[in-house]
Amino acid sequence: MGRTPKERGICELYQTDPERADALIFGRKAHADRRGFLRGAGLAAMSAVVGAAIPFHRNMPAGLIPAALAEETSEFTIAGKEGLRVLNDRPVNAETPAHLLDDDITPVTRHFIRNNGIPPSDIDPEKWTLTIDGFVDNPMELSIADLRERFDVVTLALQLECGGNGRAAFNPPASGNQWTVGAIGNSEWTGVRLRDVLKAAGVKPEAVFTAHDGADQHLSGNPEKDAVSRGMPMWKAMNPETLIAFEQNGRSIHHMNGAPLRLVAPGWPGSTSQKWLTGIRLRDQVHDGQKMGPRSYRTPRYPVAPGEKVPDSAFQIIESMPVKSLITYPKSGYTLPVDHRTVEVRGHAWAGDEHVTEMHVTTDFGRTWQKAELEDPPNPHAWQRWRARLQFPTKGYYEVWARATDNKGRMQPFTVNWNPKGYLNNSMHRIAIRVEV
Ligand SMILES: Nc1nc2c(c(=O)[nH]1)N[C@H]1C(S)=C(S)[C@@H](COP(=O)(O)O)O[C@H]1N2
Ligand SMILES: [Mo]
């Protein structure tokens, strides 16, 4: 599992370019402020990240990595997040180890973070506005209070997975964040249906695609460029589970997850779910914003061999994510006492816009499969709980593999379906179990 040279851990980034590290993590304002001493928005941003006021901030040298973020070379804690593994060639990208994803509803502290640019540092939810324009009859500018008052407020459990989740297993490696399995979350999102808001604005017949704007900045700091601006076809925008969300698990959204307002287009590559949402435009063509192409969040429309060169023209936009599952208990490496040869394994399964109909597990490297119990989702587009009681014949090393099947009969594969940009790896999750010697 090769790390690409582009990818740098937070400590390395601080060693090689402390000023840039400051700017990337705490925002450009903090970077500028820290040339002298830290104050204003920069100080506020850093305090938010470490989770407390910094009384002696005036004494902090520029480019000093806050120890709170540097517990170990490749790991840091961010206020309001717990146990996430940071892999960044970008500001903050952090995934959740599988065993911390055991809850039915992913706690805010454990929801992964994927940032393409520099998050906004001074946010006032009271003053936040969302613009709806483009091919609509009545362009609108709405506050969060307007959204709450004018539309039905709904709460749904929704799976959100990065299109590049699983990329670390690609060989030859694909550049980008080397996600293993944890760029997935299933929080409860409260907000209004995008459909209701678009209907109120009056969708013109020419509208075929949405275009999303967010308040974060491109890494270059160039205000002309967006960090990311993706969109979706109208049919997905009109899906009743596609939300404009202002709460995550009944509280305000975590800053790094897009507070105070974001889209949640569940089941599609996470990039469709614009964070720090400021605008939605309806377009009469497929949106061509930042990271819509030619290869971003796209895969070849035909199977390719690992390492094969593929022309841009062969790439198509990823829509629904494929069927997938995780083993969230026990943690890989679990040791079972020899007199207890059974253990309950459990996890979640999901299938993009579809749902999971069967779940199987094996302890003998796929020779025999045992059917697991599988729950229905609480609502469409939520992940589903599965569990199975496993028995081990004797002491020794075992692997548990889990395999979900969706309602169209598609199963998780054993191997990675290679593609140049490293998307959509839905190969089976495997954990190691030792029955004590
Ligand atoms: N404005 C904005 N929205 C964004 C992003 C971003 O960088 N900026 N990243 C996208 C990507 S690639 C993913 S996978 C999801 C991740 O959401 P999360 O950070 O809340 O887990 O947000 C998406 N929305
Ligand atoms: Mo993503």
PDB file of N, CA and C in Angstrom, residues 90-122:
ATOM      1  N   ARG A  90      -3.840  17.478   1.818  1.00  0.00           N
ATOM      2  CA  ARG A  90      -4.763  18.601   1.731  1.00  0.00           C
ATOM      3  C   ARG A  90      -4.962  19.097   3.149  1.00  0.00           C
ATOM      4  N   PRO A  91      -5.684  20.172   3.356  1.00  0.00           N
ATOM      5  CA  PRO A  91      -5.809  20.698   4.720  1.00  0.00           C
ATOM      6  C   PRO A  91      -6.110  19.633   5.772  1.00  0.00           C
ATOM      7  N   VAL A  92      -7.320  19.232   5.869  1.00  0.00           N
ATOM      8  CA  VAL A  92      -7.628  18.230   6.881  1.00  0.00           C
ATOM      9  C   VAL A  92      -8.426  17.115   6.220  1.00  0.00           C
ATOM     10  N   ASN A  93      -7.832  15.948   6.192  1.00  0.00           N
ATOM     11  CA  ASN A  93      -8.532  14.768   5.707  1.00  0.00           C
ATOM     12  C   ASN A  93      -8.304  13.681   6.724  1.00  0.00           C
ATOM     13  N   ALA A  94      -9.366  13.185   7.299  1.00  0.00           N
ATOM     14  CA  ALA A  94      -9.221  12.239   8.389  1.00  0.00           C
ATOM     15  C   ALA A  94     -10.291  11.171   8.270  1.00  0.00           C
ATOM     16  N   GLU A  95      -9.861   9.916   8.427  1.00  0.00           N
ATOM     17  CA  GLU A  95     -10.822   8.819   8.334  1.00  0.00           C
ATOM     18  C   GLU A  95     -11.002   8.150   9.686  1.00  0.00           C
ATOM     19  N   THR A  96     -12.070   7.393   9.815  1.00  0.00           N
ATOM     20  CA  THR A  96     -12.421   6.772  11.078  1.00  0.00           C
ATOM     21  C   THR A  96     -12.063   5.291  11.034  1.00  0.00           C
ATOM     22  N   PRO A  97     -11.281   4.809  11.993  1.00  0.00           N
ATOM     23  CA  PRO A  97     -11.009   3.371  12.025  1.00  0.00           C
ATOM     24  C   PRO A  97     -12.327   2.587  12.137  1.00  0.00           C
ATOM     25  N   ALA A  98     -12.386   1.432  11.479  1.00  0.00           N
ATOM     26  CA  ALA A  98     -13.646   0.681  11.375  1.00  0.00           C
ATOM     27  C   ALA A  98     -14.296   0.417  12.740  1.00  0.00           C
ATOM     28  N   HIS A  99     -13.477   0.082  13.740  1.00  0.00           N
ATOM     29  CA  HIS A  99     -14.078  -0.272  15.041  1.00  0.00           C
ATOM     30  C   HIS A  99     -14.694   0.935  15.746  1.00  0.00           C
ATOM     31  N   LEU A 100     -14.400   2.147  15.275  1.00  0.00           N
ATOM     32  CA  LEU A 100     -15.042   3.328  15.871  1.00  0.00           C
ATOM     33  C   LEU A 100     -16.325   3.695  15.115  1.00  0.00           C
ATOM     34  N   LEU A 101     -16.686   2.882  14.143  1.00  0.00           N
ATOM     35  CA  LEU A 101     -17.910   3.154  13.381  1.00  0.00           C
ATOM     36  C   LEU A 101     -19.033   2.189  13.768  1.00  0.00           C
ATOM     37  N   ASP A 102     -18.963   1.661  14.990  1.00  0.00           N
ATOM     38  CA  ASP A 102     -19.935   0.638  15.399  1.00  0.00           C
ATOM     39  C   ASP A 102     -21.340   1.188  15.666  1.00  0.00           C
ATOM     40  N   ASP A 103     -21.441   2.468  16.047  1.00  0.00           N
ATOM     41  CA  ASP A 103     -22.765   3.030  16.356  1.00  0.00           C
ATOM     42  C   ASP A 103     -23.682   3.013  15.136  1.00  0.00           C
ATOM     43  N   ASP A 104     -24.981   2.831  15.393  1.00  0.00           N
ATOM     44  CA  ASP A 104     -25.936   2.911  14.280  1.00  0.00           C
ATOM     45  C   ASP A 104     -25.911   4.309  13.659  1.00  0.00           C
ATOM     46  N   ILE A 105     -25.866   5.299  14.533  1.00  0.00           N
ATOM     47  CA  ILE A 105     -25.764   6.687  14.079  1.00  0.00           C
ATOM     48  C   ILE A 105     -24.353   7.163  14.404  1.00  0.00           C
ATOM     49  N   THR A 106     -23.595   7.498  13.399  1.00  0.00           N
ATOM     50  CA  THR A 106     -22.200   7.888  13.612  1.00  0.00           C
ATOM     51  C   THR A 106     -22.138   9.184  14.425  1.00  0.00           C
ATOM     52  N   PRO A 107     -21.506   9.130  15.608  1.00  0.00           N
ATOM     53  CA  PRO A 107     -21.390  10.369  16.387  1.00  0.00           C
ATOM     54  C   PRO A 107     -20.607  11.422  15.598  1.00  0.00           C
ATOM     55  N   VAL A 108     -20.925  12.667  15.839  1.00  0.00           N
ATOM     56  CA  VAL A 108     -20.234  13.762  15.149  1.00  0.00           C
ATOM     57  C   VAL A 108     -18.722  13.618  15.345  1.00  0.00           C
ATOM     58  N   THR A 109     -18.342  13.203  16.552  1.00  0.00           N
ATOM     59  CA  THR A 109     -16.911  13.048  16.876  1.00  0.00           C
ATOM     60  C   THR A 109     -16.221  12.028  15.981  1.00  0.00           C
ATOM     61  N   ARG A 110     -17.012  11.155  15.373  1.00  0.00           N
ATOM     62  CA  ARG A 110     -16.404  10.079  14.579  1.00  0.00           C
ATOM     63  C   ARG A 110     -16.728  10.162  13.093  1.00  0.00           C
ATOM     64  N   HIS A 111     -17.337  11.249  12.671  1.00  0.00           N
ATOM     65  CA  HIS A 111     -17.627  11.381  11.235  1.00  0.00           C
ATOM     66  C   HIS A 111     -16.362  11.850  10.536  1.00  0.00           C
ATOM     67  N   PHE A 112     -15.987  11.175   9.455  1.00  0.00           N
ATOM     68  CA  PHE A 112     -14.748  11.520   8.748  1.00  0.00           C
ATOM     69  C   PHE A 112     -14.791  12.949   8.210  1.00  0.00           C
ATOM     70  N   ILE A 113     -13.627  13.422   7.802  1.00  0.00           N
ATOM     71  CA  ILE A 113     -13.503  14.783   7.250  1.00  0.00           C
ATOM     72  C   ILE A 113     -12.746  14.703   5.939  1.00  0.00           C
ATOM     73  N   ARG A 114     -13.308  15.332   4.914  1.00  0.00           N
ATOM     74  CA  ARG A 114     -12.601  15.413   3.649  1.00  0.00           C
ATOM     75  C   ARG A 114     -12.722  16.845   3.133  1.00  0.00           C
ATOM     76  N   ASN A 115     -11.600  17.550   3.203  1.00  0.00           N
ATOM     77  CA  ASN A 115     -11.570  18.925   2.717  1.00  0.00           C
ATOM     78  C   ASN A 115     -10.702  19.025   1.470  1.00  0.00           C
ATOM     79  N   ASN A 116     -11.228  19.686   0.454  1.00  0.00           N
ATOM     80  CA  ASN A 116     -10.469  19.926  -0.769  1.00  0.00           C
ATOM     81  C   ASN A 116      -9.734  21.253  -0.725  1.00  0.00           C
ATOM     82  N   GLY A 117     -10.190  22.161   0.102  1.00  0.00           N
ATOM     83  CA  GLY A 117      -9.613  23.501   0.116  1.00  0.00           C
ATOM     84  C   GLY A 117      -9.446  24.000   1.535  1.00  0.00           C
ATOM     85  N   ILE A 118      -9.525  25.288   1.689  1.00  0.00           N
ATOM     86  CA  ILE A 118      -9.331  25.909   2.994  1.00  0.00           C
ATOM     87  C   ILE A 118     -10.704  26.306   3.541  1.00  0.00           C
ATOM     88  N   PRO A 119     -11.109  25.700   4.640  1.00  0.00           N
ATOM     89  CA  PRO A 119     -12.443  25.985   5.170  1.00  0.00           C
ATOM     90  C   PRO A 119     -12.570  27.446   5.588  1.00  0.00           C
ATOM     91  N   PRO A 120     -13.787  27.965   5.528  1.00  0.00           N
ATOM     92  CA  PRO A 120     -13.968  29.343   5.980  1.00  0.00           C
ATOM     93  C   PRO A 120     -13.679  29.431   7.476  1.00  0.00           C
ATOM     94  N   SER A 121     -13.111  30.551   7.924  1.00  0.00           N
ATOM     95  CA  SER A 121     -12.742  30.580   9.338  1.00  0.00           C
ATOM     96  C   SER A 121     -13.681  31.410  10.204  1.00  0.00           C
ATOM     97  N   ASP A 122     -14.405  32.334   9.630  1.00  0.00           N
ATOM     98  CA  ASP A 122     -15.322  33.092  10.497  1.00  0.00           C
ATOM     99  C   ASP A 122     -16.762  32.930  10.005  1.00  0.00           C
TER     100      ASP A 122
END
